[in-house]
mmCIF file of C-alpha atoms in Angstrom:
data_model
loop_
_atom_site.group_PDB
_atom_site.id
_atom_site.type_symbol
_atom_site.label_atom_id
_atom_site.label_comp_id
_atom_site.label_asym_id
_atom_site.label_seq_id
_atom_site.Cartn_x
_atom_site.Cartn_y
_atom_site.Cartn_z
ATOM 1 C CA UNK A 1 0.000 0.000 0.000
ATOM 2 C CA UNK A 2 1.009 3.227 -0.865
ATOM 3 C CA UNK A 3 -1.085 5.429 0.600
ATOM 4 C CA UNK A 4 -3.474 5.752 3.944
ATOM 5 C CA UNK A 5 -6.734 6.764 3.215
ATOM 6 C CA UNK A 6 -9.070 8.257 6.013
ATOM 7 C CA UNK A 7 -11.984 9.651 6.046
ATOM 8 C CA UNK A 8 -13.314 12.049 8.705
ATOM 9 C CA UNK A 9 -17.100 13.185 7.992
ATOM 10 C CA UNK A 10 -17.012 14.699 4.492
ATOM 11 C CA UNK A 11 -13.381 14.895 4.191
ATOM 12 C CA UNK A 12 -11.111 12.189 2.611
ATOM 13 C CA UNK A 13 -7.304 12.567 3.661
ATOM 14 C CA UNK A 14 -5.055 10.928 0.992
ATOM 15 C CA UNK A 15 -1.160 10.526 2.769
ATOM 16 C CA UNK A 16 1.591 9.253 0.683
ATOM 17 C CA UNK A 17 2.862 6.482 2.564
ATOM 18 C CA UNK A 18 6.551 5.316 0.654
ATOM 19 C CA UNK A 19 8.743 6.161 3.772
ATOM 20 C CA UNK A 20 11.589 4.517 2.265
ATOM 21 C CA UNK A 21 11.426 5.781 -0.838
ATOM 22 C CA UNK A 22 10.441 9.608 0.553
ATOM 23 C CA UNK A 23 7.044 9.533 -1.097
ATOM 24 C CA UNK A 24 8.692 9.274 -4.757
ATOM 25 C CA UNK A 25 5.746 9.521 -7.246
ATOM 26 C CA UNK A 26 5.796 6.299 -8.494
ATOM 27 C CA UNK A 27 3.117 4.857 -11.692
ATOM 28 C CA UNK A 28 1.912 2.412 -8.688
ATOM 29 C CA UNK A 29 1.438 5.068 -6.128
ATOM 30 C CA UNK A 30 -0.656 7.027 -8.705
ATOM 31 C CA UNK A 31 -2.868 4.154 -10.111
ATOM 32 C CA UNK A 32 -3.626 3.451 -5.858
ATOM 33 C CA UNK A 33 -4.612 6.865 -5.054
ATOM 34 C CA UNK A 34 -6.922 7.435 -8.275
ATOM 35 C CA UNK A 35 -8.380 4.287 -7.456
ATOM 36 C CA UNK A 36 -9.463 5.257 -4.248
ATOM 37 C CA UNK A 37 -10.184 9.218 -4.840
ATOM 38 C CA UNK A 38 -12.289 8.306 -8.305
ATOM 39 C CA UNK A 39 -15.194 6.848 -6.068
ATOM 40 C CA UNK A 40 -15.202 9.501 -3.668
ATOM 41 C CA UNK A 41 -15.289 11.929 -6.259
ATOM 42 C CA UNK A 42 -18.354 10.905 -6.974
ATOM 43 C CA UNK A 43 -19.607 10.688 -3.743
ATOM 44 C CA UNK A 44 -21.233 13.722 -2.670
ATOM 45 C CA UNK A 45 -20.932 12.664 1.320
ATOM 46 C CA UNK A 46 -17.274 13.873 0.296
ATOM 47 C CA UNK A 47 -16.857 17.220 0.017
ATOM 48 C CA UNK A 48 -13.170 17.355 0.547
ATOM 49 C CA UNK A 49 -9.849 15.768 0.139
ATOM 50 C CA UNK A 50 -6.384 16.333 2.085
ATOM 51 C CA UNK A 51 -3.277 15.020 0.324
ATOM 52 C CA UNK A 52 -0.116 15.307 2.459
ATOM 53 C CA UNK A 53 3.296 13.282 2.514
ATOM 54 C CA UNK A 54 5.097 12.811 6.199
ATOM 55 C CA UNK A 55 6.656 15.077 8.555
ATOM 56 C CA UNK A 56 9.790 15.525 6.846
ATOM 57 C CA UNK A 57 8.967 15.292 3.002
ATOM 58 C CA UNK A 58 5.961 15.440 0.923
ATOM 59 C CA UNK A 59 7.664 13.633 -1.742
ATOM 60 C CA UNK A 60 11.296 13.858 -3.350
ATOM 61 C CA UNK A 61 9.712 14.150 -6.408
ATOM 62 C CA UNK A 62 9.038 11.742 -9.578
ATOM 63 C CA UNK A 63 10.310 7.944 -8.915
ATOM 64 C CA UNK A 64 13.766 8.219 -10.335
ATOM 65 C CA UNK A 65 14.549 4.499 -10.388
ATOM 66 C CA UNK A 66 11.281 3.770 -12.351
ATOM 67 C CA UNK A 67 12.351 6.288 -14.846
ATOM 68 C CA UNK A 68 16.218 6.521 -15.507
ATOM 69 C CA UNK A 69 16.502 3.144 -18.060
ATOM 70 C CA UNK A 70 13.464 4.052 -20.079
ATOM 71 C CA UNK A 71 13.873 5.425 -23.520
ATOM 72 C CA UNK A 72 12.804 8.553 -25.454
ATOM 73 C CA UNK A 73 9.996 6.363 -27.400
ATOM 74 C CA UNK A 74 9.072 4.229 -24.421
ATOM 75 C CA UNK A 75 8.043 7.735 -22.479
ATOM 76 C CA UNK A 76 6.129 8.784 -25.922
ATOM 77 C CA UNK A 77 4.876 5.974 -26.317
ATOM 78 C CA UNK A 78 3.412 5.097 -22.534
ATOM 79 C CA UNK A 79 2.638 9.199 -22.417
ATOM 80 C CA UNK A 80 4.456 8.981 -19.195
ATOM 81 C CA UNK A 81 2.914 11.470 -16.726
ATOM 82 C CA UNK A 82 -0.283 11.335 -18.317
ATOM 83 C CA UNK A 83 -1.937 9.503 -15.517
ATOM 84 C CA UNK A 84 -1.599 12.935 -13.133
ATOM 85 C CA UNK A 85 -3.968 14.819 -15.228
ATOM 86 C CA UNK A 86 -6.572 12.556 -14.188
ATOM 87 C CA UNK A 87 -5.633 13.583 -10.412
ATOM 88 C CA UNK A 88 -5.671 17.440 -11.175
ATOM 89 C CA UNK A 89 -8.967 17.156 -12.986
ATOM 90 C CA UNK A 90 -11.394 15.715 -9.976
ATOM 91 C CA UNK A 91 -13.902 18.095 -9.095
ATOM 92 C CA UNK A 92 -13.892 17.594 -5.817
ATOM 93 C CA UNK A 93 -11.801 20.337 -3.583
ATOM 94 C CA UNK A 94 -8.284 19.413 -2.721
ATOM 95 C CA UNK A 95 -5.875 20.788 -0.259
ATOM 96 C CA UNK A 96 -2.557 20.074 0.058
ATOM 97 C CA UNK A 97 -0.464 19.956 3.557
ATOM 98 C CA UNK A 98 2.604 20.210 2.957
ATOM 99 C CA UNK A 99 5.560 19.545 5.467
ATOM 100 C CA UNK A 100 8.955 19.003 4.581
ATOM 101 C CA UNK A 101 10.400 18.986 1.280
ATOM 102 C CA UNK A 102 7.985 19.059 -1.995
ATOM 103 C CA UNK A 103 10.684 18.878 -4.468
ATOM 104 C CA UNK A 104 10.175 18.110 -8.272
ATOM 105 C CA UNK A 105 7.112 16.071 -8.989
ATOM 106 C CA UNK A 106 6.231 16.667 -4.959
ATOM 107 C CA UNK A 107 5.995 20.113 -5.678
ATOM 108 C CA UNK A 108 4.031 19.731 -8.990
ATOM 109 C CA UNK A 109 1.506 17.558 -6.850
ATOM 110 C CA UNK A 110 0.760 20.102 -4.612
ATOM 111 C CA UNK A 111 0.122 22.690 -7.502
ATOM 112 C CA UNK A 112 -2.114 20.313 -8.754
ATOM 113 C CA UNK A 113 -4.464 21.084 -5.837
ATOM 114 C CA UNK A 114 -6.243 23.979 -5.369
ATOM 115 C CA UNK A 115 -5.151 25.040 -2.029
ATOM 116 C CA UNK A 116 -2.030 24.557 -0.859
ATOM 117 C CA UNK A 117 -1.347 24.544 3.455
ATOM 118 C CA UNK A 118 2.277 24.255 4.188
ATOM 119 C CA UNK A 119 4.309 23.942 7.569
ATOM 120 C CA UNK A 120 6.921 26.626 8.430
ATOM 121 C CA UNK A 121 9.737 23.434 7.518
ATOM 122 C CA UNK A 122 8.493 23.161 4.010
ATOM 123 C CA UNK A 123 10.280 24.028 0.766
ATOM 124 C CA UNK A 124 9.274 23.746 -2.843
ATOM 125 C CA UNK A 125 12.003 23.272 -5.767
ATOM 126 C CA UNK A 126 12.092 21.974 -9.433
ATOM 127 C CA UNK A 127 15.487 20.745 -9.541
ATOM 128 C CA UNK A 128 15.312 18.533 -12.400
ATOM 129 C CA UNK A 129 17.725 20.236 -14.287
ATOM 130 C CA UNK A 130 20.138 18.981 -12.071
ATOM 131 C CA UNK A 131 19.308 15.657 -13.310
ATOM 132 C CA UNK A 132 19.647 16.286 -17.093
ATOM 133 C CA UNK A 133 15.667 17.251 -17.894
ATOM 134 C CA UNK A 134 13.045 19.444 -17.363
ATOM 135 C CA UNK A 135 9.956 19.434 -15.276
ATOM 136 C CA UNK A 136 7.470 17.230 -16.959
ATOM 137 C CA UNK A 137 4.157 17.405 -14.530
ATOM 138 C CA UNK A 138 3.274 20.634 -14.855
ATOM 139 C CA UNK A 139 5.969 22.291 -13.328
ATOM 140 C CA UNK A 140 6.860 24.571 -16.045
ATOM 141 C CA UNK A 141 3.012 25.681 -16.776
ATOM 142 C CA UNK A 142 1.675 25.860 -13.230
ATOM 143 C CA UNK A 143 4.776 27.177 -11.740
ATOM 144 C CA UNK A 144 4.563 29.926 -14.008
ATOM 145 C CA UNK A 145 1.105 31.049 -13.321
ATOM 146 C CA UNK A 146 1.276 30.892 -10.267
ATOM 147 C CA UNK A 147 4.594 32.906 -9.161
ATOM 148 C CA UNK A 148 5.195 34.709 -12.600
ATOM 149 C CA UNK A 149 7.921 34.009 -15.125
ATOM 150 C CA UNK A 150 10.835 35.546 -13.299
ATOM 151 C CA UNK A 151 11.030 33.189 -10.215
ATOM 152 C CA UNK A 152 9.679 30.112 -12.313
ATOM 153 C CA UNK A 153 12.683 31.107 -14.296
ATOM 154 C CA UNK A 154 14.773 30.837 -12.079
ATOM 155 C CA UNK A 155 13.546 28.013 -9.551
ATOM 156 C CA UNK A 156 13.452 25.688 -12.832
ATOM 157 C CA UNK A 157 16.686 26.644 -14.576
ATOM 158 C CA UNK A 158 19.184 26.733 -10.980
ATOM 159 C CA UNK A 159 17.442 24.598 -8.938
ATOM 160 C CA UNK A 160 17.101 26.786 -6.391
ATOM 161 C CA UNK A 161 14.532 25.591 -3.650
ATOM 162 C CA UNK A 162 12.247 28.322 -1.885
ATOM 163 C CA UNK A 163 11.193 28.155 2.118
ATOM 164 C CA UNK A 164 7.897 28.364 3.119
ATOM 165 C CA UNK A 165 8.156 32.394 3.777
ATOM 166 C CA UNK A 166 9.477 33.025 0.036
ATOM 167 C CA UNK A 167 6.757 30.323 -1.040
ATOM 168 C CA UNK A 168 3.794 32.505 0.672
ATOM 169 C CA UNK A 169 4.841 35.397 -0.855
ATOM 170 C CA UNK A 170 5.048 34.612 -4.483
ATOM 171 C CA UNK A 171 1.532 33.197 -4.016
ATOM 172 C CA UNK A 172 2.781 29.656 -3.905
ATOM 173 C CA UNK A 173 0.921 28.449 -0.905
ATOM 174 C CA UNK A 174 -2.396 30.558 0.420
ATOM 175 C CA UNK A 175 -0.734 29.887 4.313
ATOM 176 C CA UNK A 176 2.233 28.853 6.548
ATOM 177 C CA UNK A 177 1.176 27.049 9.022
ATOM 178 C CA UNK A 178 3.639 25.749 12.830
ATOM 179 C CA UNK A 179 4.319 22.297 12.008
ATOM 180 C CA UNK A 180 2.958 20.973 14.988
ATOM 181 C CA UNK A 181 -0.706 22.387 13.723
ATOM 182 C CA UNK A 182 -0.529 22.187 10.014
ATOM 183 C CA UNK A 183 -2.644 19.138 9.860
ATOM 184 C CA UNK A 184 -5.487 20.363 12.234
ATOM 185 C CA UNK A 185 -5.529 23.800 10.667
ATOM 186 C CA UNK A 186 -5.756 21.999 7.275
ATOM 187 C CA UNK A 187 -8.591 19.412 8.555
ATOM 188 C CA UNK A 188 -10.165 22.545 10.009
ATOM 189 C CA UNK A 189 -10.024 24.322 6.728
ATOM 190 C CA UNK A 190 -11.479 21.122 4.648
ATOM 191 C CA UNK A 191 -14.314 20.829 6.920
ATOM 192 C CA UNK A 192 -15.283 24.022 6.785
ATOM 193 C CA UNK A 193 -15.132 23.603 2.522
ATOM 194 C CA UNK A 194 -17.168 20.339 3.127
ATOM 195 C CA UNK A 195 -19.560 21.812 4.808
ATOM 196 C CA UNK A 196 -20.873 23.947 2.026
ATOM 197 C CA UNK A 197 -23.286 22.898 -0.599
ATOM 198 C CA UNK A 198 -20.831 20.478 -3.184
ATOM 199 C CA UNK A 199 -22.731 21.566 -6.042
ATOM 200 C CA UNK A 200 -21.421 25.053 -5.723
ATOM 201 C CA UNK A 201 -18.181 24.285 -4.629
ATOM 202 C CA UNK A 202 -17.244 22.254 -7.603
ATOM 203 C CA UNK A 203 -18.777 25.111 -9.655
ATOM 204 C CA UNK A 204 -16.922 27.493 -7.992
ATOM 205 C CA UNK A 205 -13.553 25.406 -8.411
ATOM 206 C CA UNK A 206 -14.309 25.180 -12.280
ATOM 207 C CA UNK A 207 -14.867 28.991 -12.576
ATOM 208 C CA UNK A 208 -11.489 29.455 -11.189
ATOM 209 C CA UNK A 209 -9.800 27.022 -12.785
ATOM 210 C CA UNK A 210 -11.296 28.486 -15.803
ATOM 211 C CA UNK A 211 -9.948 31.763 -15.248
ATOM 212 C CA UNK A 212 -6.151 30.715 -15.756
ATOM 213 C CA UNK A 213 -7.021 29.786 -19.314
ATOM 214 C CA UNK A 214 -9.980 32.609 -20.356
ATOM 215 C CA UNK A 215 -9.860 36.097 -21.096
ATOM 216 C CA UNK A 216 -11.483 37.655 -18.995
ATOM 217 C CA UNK A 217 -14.852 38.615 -20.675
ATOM 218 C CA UNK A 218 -15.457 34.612 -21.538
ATOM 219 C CA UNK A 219 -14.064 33.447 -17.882
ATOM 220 C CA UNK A 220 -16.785 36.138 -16.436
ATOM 221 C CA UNK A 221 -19.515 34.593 -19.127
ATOM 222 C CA UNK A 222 -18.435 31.564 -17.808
ATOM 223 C CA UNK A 223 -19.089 32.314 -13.786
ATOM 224 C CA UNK A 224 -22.043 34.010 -14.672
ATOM 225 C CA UNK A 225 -23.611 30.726 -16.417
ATOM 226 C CA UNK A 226 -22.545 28.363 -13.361
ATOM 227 C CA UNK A 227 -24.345 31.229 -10.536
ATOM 228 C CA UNK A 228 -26.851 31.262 -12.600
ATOM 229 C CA UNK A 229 -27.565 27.328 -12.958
ATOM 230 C CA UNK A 230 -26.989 27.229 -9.321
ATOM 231 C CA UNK A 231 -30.625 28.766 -8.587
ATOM 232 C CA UNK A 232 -32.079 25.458 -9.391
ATOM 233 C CA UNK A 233 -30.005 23.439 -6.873
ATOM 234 C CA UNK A 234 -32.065 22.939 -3.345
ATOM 235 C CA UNK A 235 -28.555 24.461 -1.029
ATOM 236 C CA UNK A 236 -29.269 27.302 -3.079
ATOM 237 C CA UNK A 237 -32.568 27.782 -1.696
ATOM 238 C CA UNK A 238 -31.195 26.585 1.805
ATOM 239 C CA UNK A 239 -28.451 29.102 1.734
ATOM 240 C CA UNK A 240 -30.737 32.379 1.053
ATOM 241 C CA UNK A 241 -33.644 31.334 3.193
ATOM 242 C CA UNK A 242 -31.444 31.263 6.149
ATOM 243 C CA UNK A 243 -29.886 34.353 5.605
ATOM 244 C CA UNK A 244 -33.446 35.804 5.453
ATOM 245 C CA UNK A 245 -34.269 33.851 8.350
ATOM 246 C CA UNK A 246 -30.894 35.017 10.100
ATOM 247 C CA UNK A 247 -30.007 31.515 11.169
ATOM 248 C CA UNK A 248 -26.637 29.552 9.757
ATOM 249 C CA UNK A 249 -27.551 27.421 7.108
ATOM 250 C CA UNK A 250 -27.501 23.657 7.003
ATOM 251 C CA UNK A 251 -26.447 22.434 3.475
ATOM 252 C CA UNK A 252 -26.071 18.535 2.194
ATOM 253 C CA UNK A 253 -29.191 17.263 3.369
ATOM 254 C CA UNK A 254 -30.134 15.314 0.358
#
């Protein structure tokens, strides 16, 4: 096995779970956890997932020792990576913890997720120049939108890692967290997500999503079609009943 899955109320936490190997991102590891996200996805008693590594690493990075033999037409050919878009594309919310070292594919992993939670030990880094190649999860397209071209620039062509302070700054991770309370302020923060209507949190996550790759009049077409669909959903009515009412609102009742 290499991953625990747990599940606390509406929220799934995913942990990578290759101690020996420092959570290396191998095929194996990623065929196990889509296997056991793809049903919760679907599930709408989940309204959350929590993907985080161990205390002192999230993961190295891609699994070097699955990769280093294989040839330029065996990686065409098996569209090696592939697999992870599957991962970033579930609708359901994900936030990554990160403690430790996210380093390479680690730190592609946690881009993949839409919020990223890391302790004040983490550090992010693309060094996979130093190893002959190039990013090849994302790194060089995420990266980039998400810290601008300069620092992607130069994280991806030195190596350079980045702490957690630099990370939060750039726009890297939304907050830094004491390592002794990154996992409760993440659970915290996933309940709280999970304890909103799904329906409009998986909207919500597409509309933003959306925006990276929209200009702006279709992305705000676009999140104007999804708030407007979301008037026939029954948290909908919920939601501005209880407002009216001034009383919290209790959503996922069906």
């Amino acid at each position: 096995m290499y991953i625990d899955l747990e599940r606390h109320g509406r929220v799934a936490v995913v942990r990578l779970n290759r101690p020996k190997a420092r959570n290396a991102l191998s095929s194996k590891l990623r065929q196990e956890m889509l296997a056991a996200m793809r049903p919760l996805d679907c599930d709408p008693a989940i309204g959350c997932f929590v993907i985080a590594g161990a205390e002192r690493y999230f993961s190295a990075g891609a699994d070097i020792a699955e990769m280093h033999a294989k040839t330029a037409l065996q990686m065409y050919h098996d569209d090696f990576f592939a697999g992870w878009d599957e991962f970033a594309a579930l609708r359901t919310p994900k936030i990554a913890a990160v403690s430790g070292y996210a380093y390479g594919g680690g730190c592609e992993l946690a881009m993949m997720c839409d919020i990223v939670y890391c302790a004040q030990s983490a550090r992010f880094g693309q060094p996979e120049i130093e190893l002959g190649v190039m990013p090849g999860m994302g790194g060089t397209q995420r990266l980039t939108k998400l810290v601008g071209k300069s620092l992607a620039m130069d994280m991806i062509l030195t190596g350079r890692a980045i702490d957690a302070t630099e990370a939060l700054h750039a726009g890297l991770v939304a907050r830094v967290i004491a390592d002794d309370r990154l996992m409760r302020e993440t659970l915290d923060a996933a309940h709280r997500v999970a304890s909103f209507g799904k329906t409009a949190a998986l909207a919500a996550r597409e509309a933003v999503d959306r925006s990276l790759e929209l200009g702006l009049r279709e992305g705000i077409l676009f999140e104007r079609r999804a708030f407007q669909a979301l008037f026939g959903t029954a948290d909908q009515k919920r939601g501005m009943q209880a407002f009216l009412d001034k009383r919290p609102a209790v959503f996922n009742e069906d």
